[in-house]
Amino acid sequence: MRRKELKNKNRTSPERLAKILDVPQNMFESYSQIVLSGNREAVLDGCQGVIEYEDDFIKLKIGRQVVKFTGQNLQIKCMTGENVIIDGKILSVEFVE
């Protein structure tokens, strides 16, 4: 239980970050977050949809941009609301307007 508490404690919410930086809270609402676990998994928060999905690349809409993951055996492991987990061997991450 202690590990879970520490994990959540280290995560900064947009509201808390805005308060710390003394900026308007809605400043961080349109930002997406990508967390990479090595080159085997990517977790995206703020995904607005899948544009293209193949074994060697996945393109996702995030905000005004598109993010393209290139790699091998890529798959969308989980997609709930605006959260997506990509699994496979990730070779590159590219942002496209």
mmCIF file of N, CA and C in Angstrom:
data_model
loop_
_atom_site.group_PDB
_atom_site.id
_atom_site.type_symbol
_atom_site.label_atom_id
_atom_site.label_comp_id
_atom_site.label_asym_id
_atom_site.label_seq_id
_atom_site.Cartn_x
_atom_site.Cartn_y
_atom_site.Cartn_z
ATOM 1 N N MET A 1 0.832 -1.202 0.000
ATOM 2 C CA MET A 1 0.000 0.000 0.000
ATOM 3 C C MET A 1 0.865 1.250 0.000
ATOM 4 N N ARG A 2 1.967 1.184 0.684
ATOM 5 C CA ARG A 2 2.862 2.344 0.772
ATOM 6 C C ARG A 2 3.388 2.747 -0.600
ATOM 7 N N ARG A 3 3.738 1.773 -1.435
ATOM 8 C CA ARG A 3 4.267 2.048 -2.770
ATOM 9 C C ARG A 3 3.248 2.800 -3.618
ATOM 10 N N LYS A 4 2.007 2.395 -3.559
ATOM 11 C CA LYS A 4 0.953 3.054 -4.322
ATOM 12 C C LYS A 4 0.781 4.500 -3.866
ATOM 13 N N GLU A 5 0.841 4.726 -2.574
ATOM 14 C CA GLU A 5 0.713 6.085 -2.040
ATOM 15 C C GLU A 5 1.835 6.968 -2.560
ATOM 16 N N LEU A 6 3.063 6.442 -2.569
ATOM 17 C CA LEU A 6 4.204 7.213 -3.057
ATOM 18 C C LEU A 6 4.073 7.508 -4.542
ATOM 19 N N LYS A 7 3.594 6.533 -5.288
ATOM 20 C CA LYS A 7 3.431 6.704 -6.729
ATOM 21 C C LYS A 7 2.459 7.837 -7.024
ATOM 22 N N ASN A 8 1.328 7.877 -6.358
ATOM 23 C CA ASN A 8 0.335 8.926 -6.556
ATOM 24 C C ASN A 8 0.826 10.270 -6.041
ATOM 25 N N LYS A 9 1.629 10.243 -4.987
ATOM 26 C CA LYS A 9 2.125 11.474 -4.390
ATOM 27 C C LYS A 9 3.093 12.191 -5.330
ATOM 28 N N ASN A 10 3.872 11.430 -6.106
ATOM 29 C CA ASN A 10 4.845 12.006 -7.025
ATOM 30 C C ASN A 10 4.202 12.597 -8.277
ATOM 31 N N ARG A 11 2.980 12.266 -8.547
ATOM 32 C CA ARG A 11 2.296 12.751 -9.735
ATOM 33 C C ARG A 11 1.698 14.122 -9.460
ATOM 34 N N THR A 12 1.977 15.072 -10.326
ATOM 35 C CA THR A 12 1.489 16.430 -10.140
ATOM 36 C C THR A 12 0.300 16.660 -11.058
ATOM 37 N N SER A 13 -0.828 17.015 -10.479
ATOM 38 C CA SER A 13 -2.016 17.289 -11.268
ATOM 39 C C SER A 13 -1.883 18.664 -11.914
ATOM 40 N N PRO A 14 -2.600 18.903 -13.021
ATOM 41 C CA PRO A 14 -2.553 20.225 -13.656
ATOM 42 C C PRO A 14 -2.979 21.343 -12.708
ATOM 43 N N GLU A 15 -3.955 21.073 -11.847
ATOM 44 C CA GLU A 15 -4.422 22.084 -10.898
ATOM 45 C C GLU A 15 -3.325 22.442 -9.896
ATOM 46 N N ARG A 16 -2.647 21.408 -9.395
ATOM 47 C CA ARG A 16 -1.575 21.634 -8.419
ATOM 48 C C ARG A 16 -0.396 22.366 -9.062
ATOM 49 N N LEU A 17 -0.054 21.966 -10.278
ATOM 50 C CA LEU A 17 1.032 22.620 -10.996
ATOM 51 C C LEU A 17 0.725 24.094 -11.248
ATOM 52 N N ALA A 18 -0.499 24.388 -11.635
ATOM 53 C CA ALA A 18 -0.904 25.782 -11.859
ATOM 54 C C ALA A 18 -0.787 26.593 -10.574
ATOM 55 N N LYS A 19 -1.174 25.985 -9.460
ATOM 56 C CA LYS A 19 -1.086 26.680 -8.168
ATOM 57 C C LYS A 19 0.378 26.941 -7.787
ATOM 58 N N ILE A 20 1.227 25.932 -7.980
ATOM 59 C CA ILE A 20 2.645 26.065 -7.661
ATOM 60 C C ILE A 20 3.288 27.161 -8.504
ATOM 61 N N LEU A 21 2.950 27.200 -9.795
ATOM 62 C CA LEU A 21 3.545 28.174 -10.713
ATOM 63 C C LEU A 21 2.827 29.513 -10.726
ATOM 64 N N ASP A 22 1.716 29.578 -9.986
ATOM 65 C CA ASP A 22 0.913 30.799 -9.900
ATOM 66 C C ASP A 22 0.453 31.279 -11.278
ATOM 67 N N VAL A 23 -0.141 30.347 -12.032
ATOM 68 C CA VAL A 23 -0.711 30.649 -13.349
ATOM 69 C C VAL A 23 -2.162 30.169 -13.358
ATOM 70 N N PRO A 24 -2.979 30.625 -14.320
ATOM 71 C CA PRO A 24 -4.377 30.171 -14.386
ATOM 72 C C PRO A 24 -4.465 28.652 -14.512
ATOM 73 N N GLN A 25 -5.455 28.057 -13.828
ATOM 74 C CA GLN A 25 -5.593 26.597 -13.821
ATOM 75 C C GLN A 25 -5.889 26.036 -15.204
ATOM 76 N N ASN A 26 -6.604 26.758 -16.051
ATOM 77 C CA ASN A 26 -6.958 26.222 -17.363
ATOM 78 C C ASN A 26 -5.788 26.258 -18.349
ATOM 79 N N MET A 27 -4.647 26.777 -17.934
ATOM 80 C CA MET A 27 -3.483 26.851 -18.811
ATOM 81 C C MET A 27 -2.993 25.472 -19.229
ATOM 82 N N PHE A 28 -3.156 24.469 -18.390
ATOM 83 C CA PHE A 28 -2.642 23.128 -18.669
ATOM 84 C C PHE A 28 -3.717 22.156 -19.159
ATOM 85 N N GLU A 29 -4.918 22.612 -19.355
ATOM 86 C CA GLU A 29 -6.003 21.715 -19.745
ATOM 87 C C GLU A 29 -5.815 21.102 -21.123
ATOM 88 N N SER A 30 -5.239 21.837 -22.064
ATOM 89 C CA SER A 30 -5.126 21.332 -23.429
ATOM 90 C C SER A 30 -3.840 20.567 -23.683
ATOM 91 N N TYR A 31 -3.009 20.381 -22.662
ATOM 92 C CA TYR A 31 -1.748 19.678 -22.842
ATOM 93 C C TYR A 31 -1.924 18.187 -22.653
ATOM 94 N N SER A 32 -1.242 17.437 -23.494
ATOM 95 C CA SER A 32 -1.234 15.984 -23.382
ATOM 96 C C SER A 32 0.052 15.548 -22.717
ATOM 97 N N GLN A 33 0.040 14.335 -22.253
ATOM 98 C CA GLN A 33 1.219 13.796 -21.585
ATOM 99 C C GLN A 33 1.544 12.435 -22.175
ATOM 100 N N ILE A 34 2.834 12.210 -22.425
ATOM 101 C CA ILE A 34 3.309 10.921 -22.913
ATOM 102 C C ILE A 34 4.368 10.420 -21.941
ATOM 103 N N VAL A 35 4.176 9.207 -21.442
ATOM 104 C CA VAL A 35 5.135 8.597 -20.536
ATOM 105 C C VAL A 35 5.663 7.336 -21.208
ATOM 106 N N LEU A 36 6.988 7.288 -21.404
ATOM 107 C CA LEU A 36 7.618 6.124 -22.015
ATOM 108 C C LEU A 36 8.236 5.257 -20.942
ATOM 109 N N SER A 37 8.012 3.954 -21.041
ATOM 110 C CA SER A 37 8.671 2.980 -20.170
ATOM 111 C C SER A 37 9.687 2.257 -21.035
ATOM 112 N N GLY A 38 10.898 2.802 -21.042
ATOM 113 C CA GLY A 38 11.925 2.260 -21.930
ATOM 114 C C GLY A 38 11.483 2.437 -23.366
ATOM 115 N N ASN A 39 11.678 1.401 -24.180
ATOM 116 C CA ASN A 39 11.189 1.459 -25.553
ATOM 117 C C ASN A 39 10.112 0.403 -25.794
ATOM 118 N N ARG A 40 9.479 -0.053 -24.725
ATOM 119 C CA ARG A 40 8.481 -1.125 -24.833
ATOM 120 C C ARG A 40 7.036 -0.690 -24.587
ATOM 121 N N GLU A 41 6.842 0.474 -23.984
ATOM 122 C CA GLU A 41 5.478 0.903 -23.687
ATOM 123 C C GLU A 41 5.390 2.427 -23.636
ATOM 124 N N ALA A 42 4.291 2.954 -24.142
ATOM 125 C CA ALA A 42 4.012 4.386 -24.063
ATOM 126 C C ALA A 42 2.592 4.558 -23.546
ATOM 127 N N VAL A 43 2.425 5.463 -22.596
ATOM 128 C CA VAL A 43 1.110 5.781 -22.057
ATOM 129 C C VAL A 43 0.815 7.229 -22.418
ATOM 130 N N LEU A 44 -0.286 7.451 -23.129
ATOM 131 C CA LEU A 44 -0.682 8.789 -23.554
ATOM 132 C C LEU A 44 -1.929 9.215 -22.811
ATOM 133 N N ASP A 45 -1.917 10.422 -22.335
ATOM 134 C CA ASP A 45 -3.081 11.019 -21.694
ATOM 135 C C ASP A 45 -3.454 12.238 -22.530
ATOM 136 N N GLY A 46 -4.671 12.302 -23.001
ATOM 137 C CA GLY A 46 -5.108 13.427 -23.824
ATOM 138 C C GLY A 46 -5.267 13.057 -25.286
ATOM 139 N N CYS A 47 -5.361 11.789 -25.581
ATOM 140 C CA CYS A 47 -5.531 11.331 -26.962
ATOM 141 C C CYS A 47 -6.968 11.592 -27.419
ATOM 142 N N GLN A 48 -7.095 12.125 -28.613
ATOM 143 C CA GLN A 48 -8.426 12.442 -29.153
ATOM 144 C C GLN A 48 -8.855 11.487 -30.251
ATOM 145 N N GLY A 49 -8.029 10.526 -30.585
ATOM 146 C CA GLY A 49 -8.430 9.546 -31.584
ATOM 147 C C GLY A 49 -7.256 8.912 -32.305
ATOM 148 N N VAL A 50 -7.548 7.775 -32.937
ATOM 149 C CA VAL A 50 -6.561 7.037 -33.723
ATOM 150 C C VAL A 50 -6.710 7.464 -35.173
ATOM 151 N N ILE A 51 -5.615 7.889 -35.791
ATOM 152 C CA ILE A 51 -5.638 8.301 -37.194
ATOM 153 C C ILE A 51 -5.268 7.132 -38.098
ATOM 154 N N GLU A 52 -4.159 6.470 -37.798
ATOM 155 C CA GLU A 52 -3.718 5.291 -38.542
ATOM 156 C C GLU A 52 -3.125 4.287 -37.572
ATOM 157 N N TYR A 53 -3.278 3.010 -37.907
ATOM 158 C CA TYR A 53 -2.818 1.956 -37.006
ATOM 159 C C TYR A 53 -2.323 0.784 -37.849
ATOM 160 N N GLU A 54 -1.019 0.550 -37.833
ATOM 161 C CA GLU A 54 -0.413 -0.588 -38.517
ATOM 162 C C GLU A 54 0.524 -1.283 -37.537
ATOM 163 N N ASP A 55 1.083 -2.387 -37.954
ATOM 164 C CA ASP A 55 2.004 -3.151 -37.132
ATOM 165 C C ASP A 55 3.299 -2.386 -36.841
ATOM 166 N N ASP A 56 3.710 -1.514 -37.773
ATOM 167 C CA ASP A 56 4.981 -0.809 -37.619
ATOM 168 C C ASP A 56 4.848 0.681 -37.321
ATOM 169 N N PHE A 57 3.633 1.208 -37.273
ATOM 170 C CA PHE A 57 3.441 2.602 -36.847
ATOM 171 C C PHE A 57 2.010 2.837 -36.366
ATOM 172 N N ILE A 58 1.881 3.807 -35.472
ATOM 173 C CA ILE A 58 0.572 4.216 -34.961
ATOM 174 C C ILE A 58 0.566 5.739 -34.927
ATOM 175 N N LYS A 59 -0.468 6.350 -35.536
ATOM 176 C CA LYS A 59 -0.628 7.801 -35.502
ATOM 177 C C LYS A 59 -1.860 8.138 -34.666
ATOM 178 N N LEU A 60 -1.662 9.031 -33.693
ATOM 179 C CA LEU A 60 -2.739 9.437 -32.792
ATOM 180 C C LEU A 60 -2.892 10.949 -32.801
ATOM 181 N N LYS A 61 -4.116 11.411 -32.660
ATOM 182 C CA LYS A 61 -4.415 12.843 -32.584
ATOM 183 C C LYS A 61 -4.327 13.270 -31.123
ATOM 184 N N ILE A 62 -3.484 14.272 -30.853
ATOM 185 C CA ILE A 62 -3.401 14.848 -29.515
ATOM 186 C C ILE A 62 -3.394 16.365 -29.657
ATOM 187 N N GLY A 63 -4.437 16.988 -29.198
ATOM 188 C CA GLY A 63 -4.543 18.440 -29.328
ATOM 189 C C GLY A 63 -4.548 18.853 -30.783
ATOM 190 N N ARG A 64 -3.702 19.796 -31.126
ATOM 191 C CA ARG A 64 -3.598 20.275 -32.510
ATOM 192 C C ARG A 64 -2.574 19.493 -33.311
ATOM 193 N N GLN A 65 -1.942 18.544 -32.688
ATOM 194 C CA GLN A 65 -0.882 17.797 -33.348
ATOM 195 C C GLN A 65 -1.234 16.330 -33.511
ATOM 196 N N VAL A 66 -0.371 15.670 -34.263
ATOM 197 C CA VAL A 66 -0.446 14.227 -34.430
ATOM 198 C C VAL A 66 0.879 13.672 -33.927
ATOM 199 N N VAL A 67 0.817 12.611 -33.142
ATOM 200 C CA VAL A 67 2.032 11.950 -32.687
ATOM 201 C C VAL A 67 2.105 10.592 -33.392
ATOM 202 N N LYS A 68 3.281 10.304 -33.928
ATOM 203 C CA LYS A 68 3.488 9.055 -34.671
ATOM 204 C C LYS A 68 4.527 8.211 -33.952
ATOM 205 N N PHE A 69 4.138 7.007 -33.588
ATOM 206 C CA PHE A 69 5.037 6.032 -32.994
ATOM 207 C C PHE A 69 5.457 5.065 -34.089
ATOM 208 N N THR A 70 6.750 4.864 -34.247
ATOM 209 C CA THR A 70 7.267 3.926 -35.233
ATOM 210 C C THR A 70 8.001 2.828 -34.478
ATOM 211 N N GLY A 71 7.843 1.584 -34.954
ATOM 212 C CA GLY A 71 8.515 0.494 -34.273
ATOM 213 C C GLY A 71 8.171 -0.855 -34.858
ATOM 214 N N GLN A 72 8.214 -1.869 -34.015
ATOM 215 C CA GLN A 72 7.941 -3.239 -34.420
ATOM 216 C C GLN A 72 6.905 -3.848 -33.488
ATOM 217 N N ASN A 73 5.971 -4.593 -34.074
ATOM 218 C CA ASN A 73 4.908 -5.264 -33.314
ATOM 219 C C ASN A 73 4.141 -4.293 -32.418
ATOM 220 N N LEU A 74 3.868 -3.106 -32.926
ATOM 221 C CA LEU A 74 3.130 -2.118 -32.133
ATOM 222 C C LEU A 74 1.663 -2.487 -32.075
ATOM 223 N N GLN A 75 1.070 -2.265 -30.926
ATOM 224 C CA GLN A 75 -0.362 -2.503 -30.762
ATOM 225 C C GLN A 75 -0.909 -1.571 -29.686
ATOM 226 N N ILE A 76 -2.169 -1.257 -29.831
ATOM 227 C CA ILE A 76 -2.848 -0.480 -28.798
ATOM 228 C C ILE A 76 -3.334 -1.492 -27.775
ATOM 229 N N LYS A 77 -2.684 -1.501 -26.647
ATOM 230 C CA LYS A 77 -2.970 -2.465 -25.577
ATOM 231 C C LYS A 77 -4.274 -2.115 -24.866
ATOM 232 N N CYS A 78 -4.508 -0.805 -24.687
ATOM 233 C CA CYS A 78 -5.692 -0.348 -23.957
ATOM 234 C C CYS A 78 -6.049 1.058 -24.427
ATOM 235 N N MET A 79 -7.331 1.328 -24.565
ATOM 236 C CA MET A 79 -7.793 2.668 -24.927
ATOM 237 C C MET A 79 -9.078 2.951 -24.169
ATOM 238 N N THR A 80 -9.000 3.904 -23.220
ATOM 239 C CA THR A 80 -10.164 4.280 -22.434
ATOM 240 C C THR A 80 -10.246 5.800 -22.379
ATOM 241 N N GLY A 81 -11.350 6.350 -22.816
ATOM 242 C CA GLY A 81 -11.500 7.798 -22.810
ATOM 243 C C GLY A 81 -10.391 8.459 -23.590
ATOM 244 N N GLU A 82 -9.579 9.257 -22.928
ATOM 245 C CA GLU A 82 -8.470 9.944 -23.580
ATOM 246 C C GLU A 82 -7.124 9.293 -23.269
ATOM 247 N N ASN A 83 -7.146 8.106 -22.680
ATOM 248 C CA ASN A 83 -5.909 7.411 -22.321
ATOM 249 C C ASN A 83 -5.663 6.245 -23.268
ATOM 250 N N VAL A 84 -4.406 6.115 -23.706
ATOM 251 C CA VAL A 84 -4.017 5.043 -24.625
ATOM 252 C C VAL A 84 -2.705 4.440 -24.137
ATOM 253 N N ILE A 85 -2.610 3.117 -24.196
ATOM 254 C CA ILE A 85 -1.360 2.430 -23.897
ATOM 255 C C ILE A 85 -0.911 1.710 -25.159
ATOM 256 N N ILE A 86 0.294 2.032 -25.612
ATOM 257 C CA ILE A 86 0.880 1.400 -26.792
ATOM 258 C C ILE A 86 1.962 0.443 -26.315
ATOM 259 N N ASP A 87 1.930 -0.757 -26.868
ATOM 260 C CA ASP A 87 2.846 -1.818 -26.489
ATOM 261 C C ASP A 87 3.624 -2.252 -27.725
ATOM 262 N N GLY A 88 4.852 -2.693 -27.554
ATOM 263 C CA GLY A 88 5.682 -3.167 -28.661
ATOM 264 C C GLY A 88 7.068 -2.578 -28.545
ATOM 265 N N LYS A 89 7.858 -2.728 -29.590
ATOM 266 C CA LYS A 89 9.207 -2.150 -29.609
ATOM 267 C C LYS A 89 9.134 -0.781 -30.284
ATOM 268 N N ILE A 90 9.213 0.289 -29.476
ATOM 269 C CA ILE A 90 9.108 1.655 -29.978
ATOM 270 C C ILE A 90 10.492 2.132 -30.402
ATOM 271 N N LEU A 91 10.616 2.507 -31.678
ATOM 272 C CA LEU A 91 11.894 2.959 -32.209
ATOM 273 C C LEU A 91 11.971 4.485 -32.293
ATOM 274 N N SER A 92 10.808 5.139 -32.497
ATOM 275 C CA SER A 92 10.815 6.611 -32.563
ATOM 276 C C SER A 92 9.444 7.160 -32.239
ATOM 277 N N VAL A 93 9.458 8.412 -31.775
ATOM 278 C CA VAL A 93 8.240 9.177 -31.499
ATOM 279 C C VAL A 93 8.408 10.495 -32.242
ATOM 280 N N GLU A 94 7.436 10.825 -33.086
ATOM 281 C CA GLU A 94 7.528 12.019 -33.924
ATOM 282 C C GLU A 94 6.251 12.848 -33.804
ATOM 283 N N PHE A 95 6.404 14.155 -33.709
ATOM 284 C CA PHE A 95 5.257 15.057 -33.668
ATOM 285 C C PHE A 95 5.091 15.715 -35.019
ATOM 286 N N VAL A 96 3.858 15.713 -35.522
ATOM 287 C CA VAL A 96 3.547 16.284 -36.824
ATOM 288 C C VAL A 96 2.411 17.267 -36.646
ATOM 289 N N GLU A 97 2.492 18.417 -37.303
ATOM 290 C CA GLU A 97 1.411 19.419 -37.230
ATOM 291 C C GLU A 97 0.172 18.923 -37.920
#
